[in-house]
mmCIF file of C-alpha atoms in Angstrom:
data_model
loop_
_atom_site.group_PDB
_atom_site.id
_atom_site.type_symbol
_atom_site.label_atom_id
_atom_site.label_comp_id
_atom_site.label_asym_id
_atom_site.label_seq_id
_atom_site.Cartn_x
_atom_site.Cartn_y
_atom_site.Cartn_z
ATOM 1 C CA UNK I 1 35.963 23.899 15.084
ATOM 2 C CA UNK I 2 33.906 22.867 11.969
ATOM 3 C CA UNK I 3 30.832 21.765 12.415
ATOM 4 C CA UNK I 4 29.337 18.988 10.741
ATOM 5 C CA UNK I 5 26.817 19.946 7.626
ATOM 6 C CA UNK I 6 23.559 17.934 7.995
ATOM 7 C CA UNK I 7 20.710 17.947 5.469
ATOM 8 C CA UNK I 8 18.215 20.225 7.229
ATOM 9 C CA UNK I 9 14.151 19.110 6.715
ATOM 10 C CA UNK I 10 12.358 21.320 4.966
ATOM 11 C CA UNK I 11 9.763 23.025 6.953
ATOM 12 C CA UNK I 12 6.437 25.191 5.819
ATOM 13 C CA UNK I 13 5.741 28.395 7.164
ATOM 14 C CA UNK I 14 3.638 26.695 9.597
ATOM 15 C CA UNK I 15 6.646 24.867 10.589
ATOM 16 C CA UNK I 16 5.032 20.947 9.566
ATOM 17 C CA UNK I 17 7.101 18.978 7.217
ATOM 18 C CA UNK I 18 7.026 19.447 3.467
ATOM 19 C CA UNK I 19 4.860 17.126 1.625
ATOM 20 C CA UNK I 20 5.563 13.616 0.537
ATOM 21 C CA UNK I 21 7.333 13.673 -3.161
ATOM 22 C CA UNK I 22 5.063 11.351 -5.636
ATOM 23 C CA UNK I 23 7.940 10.855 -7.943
ATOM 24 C CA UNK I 24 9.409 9.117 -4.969
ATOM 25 C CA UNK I 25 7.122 6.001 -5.329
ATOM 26 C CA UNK I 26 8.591 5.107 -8.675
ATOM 27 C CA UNK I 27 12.070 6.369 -7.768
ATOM 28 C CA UNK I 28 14.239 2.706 -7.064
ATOM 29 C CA UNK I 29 17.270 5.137 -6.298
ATOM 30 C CA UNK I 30 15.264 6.612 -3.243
ATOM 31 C CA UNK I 31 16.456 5.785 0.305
ATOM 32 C CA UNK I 32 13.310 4.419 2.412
ATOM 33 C CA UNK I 33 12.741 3.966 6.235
ATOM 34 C CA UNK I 34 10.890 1.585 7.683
ATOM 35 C CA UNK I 35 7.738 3.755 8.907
ATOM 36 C CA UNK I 36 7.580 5.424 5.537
ATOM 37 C CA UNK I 37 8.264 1.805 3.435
ATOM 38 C CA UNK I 38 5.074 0.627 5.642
ATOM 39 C CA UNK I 39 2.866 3.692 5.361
ATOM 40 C CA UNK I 40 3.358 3.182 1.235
ATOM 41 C CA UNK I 41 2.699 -0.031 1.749
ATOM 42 C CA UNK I 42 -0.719 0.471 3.573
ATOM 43 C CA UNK I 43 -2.071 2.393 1.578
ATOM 44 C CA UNK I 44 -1.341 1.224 -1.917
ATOM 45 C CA UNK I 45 -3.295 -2.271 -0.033
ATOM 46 C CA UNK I 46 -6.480 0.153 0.686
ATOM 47 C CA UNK I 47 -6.866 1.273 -2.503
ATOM 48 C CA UNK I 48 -6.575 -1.989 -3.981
ATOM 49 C CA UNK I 49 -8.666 -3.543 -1.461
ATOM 50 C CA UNK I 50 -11.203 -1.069 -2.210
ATOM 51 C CA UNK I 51 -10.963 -1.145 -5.995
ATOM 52 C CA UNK I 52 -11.279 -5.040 -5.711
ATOM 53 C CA UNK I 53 -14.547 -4.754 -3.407
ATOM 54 C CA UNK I 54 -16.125 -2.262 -5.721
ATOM 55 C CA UNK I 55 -15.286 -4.646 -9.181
ATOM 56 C CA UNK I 56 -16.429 -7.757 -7.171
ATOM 57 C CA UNK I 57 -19.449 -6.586 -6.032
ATOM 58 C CA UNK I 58 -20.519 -4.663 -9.155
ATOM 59 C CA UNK I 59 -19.667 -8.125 -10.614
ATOM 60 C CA UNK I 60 -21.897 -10.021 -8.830
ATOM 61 C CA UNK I 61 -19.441 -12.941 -8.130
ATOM 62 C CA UNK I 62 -19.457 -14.785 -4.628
ATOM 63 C CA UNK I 63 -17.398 -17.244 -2.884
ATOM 64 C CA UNK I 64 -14.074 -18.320 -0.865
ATOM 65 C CA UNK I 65 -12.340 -17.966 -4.350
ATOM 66 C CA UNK I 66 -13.020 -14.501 -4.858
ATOM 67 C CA UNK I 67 -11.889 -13.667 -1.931
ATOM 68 C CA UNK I 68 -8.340 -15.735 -2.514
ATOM 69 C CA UNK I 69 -7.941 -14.366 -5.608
ATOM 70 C CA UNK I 70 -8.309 -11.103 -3.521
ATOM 71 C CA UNK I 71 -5.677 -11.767 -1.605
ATOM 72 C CA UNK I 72 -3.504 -13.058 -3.780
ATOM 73 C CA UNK I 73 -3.501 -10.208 -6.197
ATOM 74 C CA UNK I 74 -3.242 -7.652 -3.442
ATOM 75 C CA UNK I 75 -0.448 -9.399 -2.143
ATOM 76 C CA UNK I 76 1.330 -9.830 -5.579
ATOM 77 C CA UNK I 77 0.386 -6.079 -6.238
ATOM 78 C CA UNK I 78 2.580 -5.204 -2.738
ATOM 79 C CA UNK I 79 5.318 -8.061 -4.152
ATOM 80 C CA UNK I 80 5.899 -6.810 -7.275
ATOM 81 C CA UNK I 81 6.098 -2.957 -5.985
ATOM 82 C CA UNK I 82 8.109 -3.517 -3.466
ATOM 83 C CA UNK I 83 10.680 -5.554 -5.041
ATOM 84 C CA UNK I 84 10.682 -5.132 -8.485
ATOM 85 C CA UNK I 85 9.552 -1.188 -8.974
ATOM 86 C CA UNK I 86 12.007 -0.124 -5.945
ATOM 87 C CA UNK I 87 14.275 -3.055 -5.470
ATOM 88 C CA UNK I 88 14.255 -2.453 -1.657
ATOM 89 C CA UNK I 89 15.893 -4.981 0.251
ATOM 90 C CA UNK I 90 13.730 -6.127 1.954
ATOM 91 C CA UNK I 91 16.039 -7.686 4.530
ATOM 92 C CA UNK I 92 16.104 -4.264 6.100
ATOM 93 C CA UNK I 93 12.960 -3.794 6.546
ATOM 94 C CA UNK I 94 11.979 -7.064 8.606
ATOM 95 C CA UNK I 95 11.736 -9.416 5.660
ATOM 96 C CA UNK I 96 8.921 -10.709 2.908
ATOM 97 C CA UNK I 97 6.492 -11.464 5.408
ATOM 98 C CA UNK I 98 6.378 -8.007 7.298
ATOM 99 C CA UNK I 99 6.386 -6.061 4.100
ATOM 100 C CA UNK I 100 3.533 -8.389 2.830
ATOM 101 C CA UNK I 101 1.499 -8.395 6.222
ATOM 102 C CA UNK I 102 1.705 -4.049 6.006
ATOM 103 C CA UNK I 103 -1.820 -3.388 5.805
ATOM 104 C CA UNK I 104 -3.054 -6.410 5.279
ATOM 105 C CA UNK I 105 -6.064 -6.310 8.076
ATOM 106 C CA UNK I 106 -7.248 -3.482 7.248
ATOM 107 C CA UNK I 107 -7.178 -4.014 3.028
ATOM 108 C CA UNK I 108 -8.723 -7.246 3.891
ATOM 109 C CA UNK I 109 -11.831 -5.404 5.980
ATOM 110 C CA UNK I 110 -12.274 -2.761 3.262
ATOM 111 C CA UNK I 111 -12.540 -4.820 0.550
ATOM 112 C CA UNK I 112 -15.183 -7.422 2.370
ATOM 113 C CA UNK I 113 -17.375 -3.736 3.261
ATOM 114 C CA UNK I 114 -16.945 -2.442 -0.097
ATOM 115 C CA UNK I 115 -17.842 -5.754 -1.954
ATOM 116 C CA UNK I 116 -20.795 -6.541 0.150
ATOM 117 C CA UNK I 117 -22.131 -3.154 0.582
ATOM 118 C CA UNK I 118 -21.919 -2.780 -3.568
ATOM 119 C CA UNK I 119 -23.300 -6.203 -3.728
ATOM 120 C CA UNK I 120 -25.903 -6.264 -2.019
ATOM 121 C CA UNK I 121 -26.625 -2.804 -2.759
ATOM 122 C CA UNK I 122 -26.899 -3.166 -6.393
ATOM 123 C CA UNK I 123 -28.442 -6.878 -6.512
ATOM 124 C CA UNK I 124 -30.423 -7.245 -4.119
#
């Protein structure tokens, strides 16, 4: 009986996974799952939410539309990687709103911590 040939994971010597491929981010041929889609996702929000915080508070703007702006930009960043540097559908994945909430929380507390921390810290 033949078996079936499946694409084995490659393993280190250790026996963990190999490491995430960077060209992979840019790559809109790639096949995505949902956990690794998300995990992207979340972190691409941190480090915007934390570059934000650091410009806005070394800027020493304040206000509810710095903080919009905030999350509009952070949410357009997500948009526009998702859809137009992959071209994910992102029916598959649960839809606009789940790929736009990924992270979302947790962007949204860095980028308050960073931007008053650098804020107050270098204005005060």
């Amino acid at each position: 009986m033949k078996e079936a040939k499946s694409v084995p994971q490659q393993h280190h010597q250790n026996g963990h996974l190999s490491p995430f491929k960077f060209a992979k981010l840019l790559d809109p041929e790639a096949s995505w799952d949902k956990d690794q889609l998300g995990d992207v996702l979340h972190w691409i929000r941190q480090a915007t939410g934390l570059v934000f915080g650091l410009l806005w508070g070394a800027f020493p703007v304040v206000g509810g539309f710095w903080f919009m702006l905030f999350l509009v930009l952070s949410s357009g960043i997500i948009y526009g990687y998702y859809s137009v540097i992959l071209k994910v559908d992102e029916e598959e994945f649960g839809g606009h709103g789940a790929l736009l909430q990924e992270g979302l929380f947790a962007s949204t507390t860095l980028f308050l911590l960073s931007w008053i921390l650098v804020y107050s810290l270098g204005h005060f």
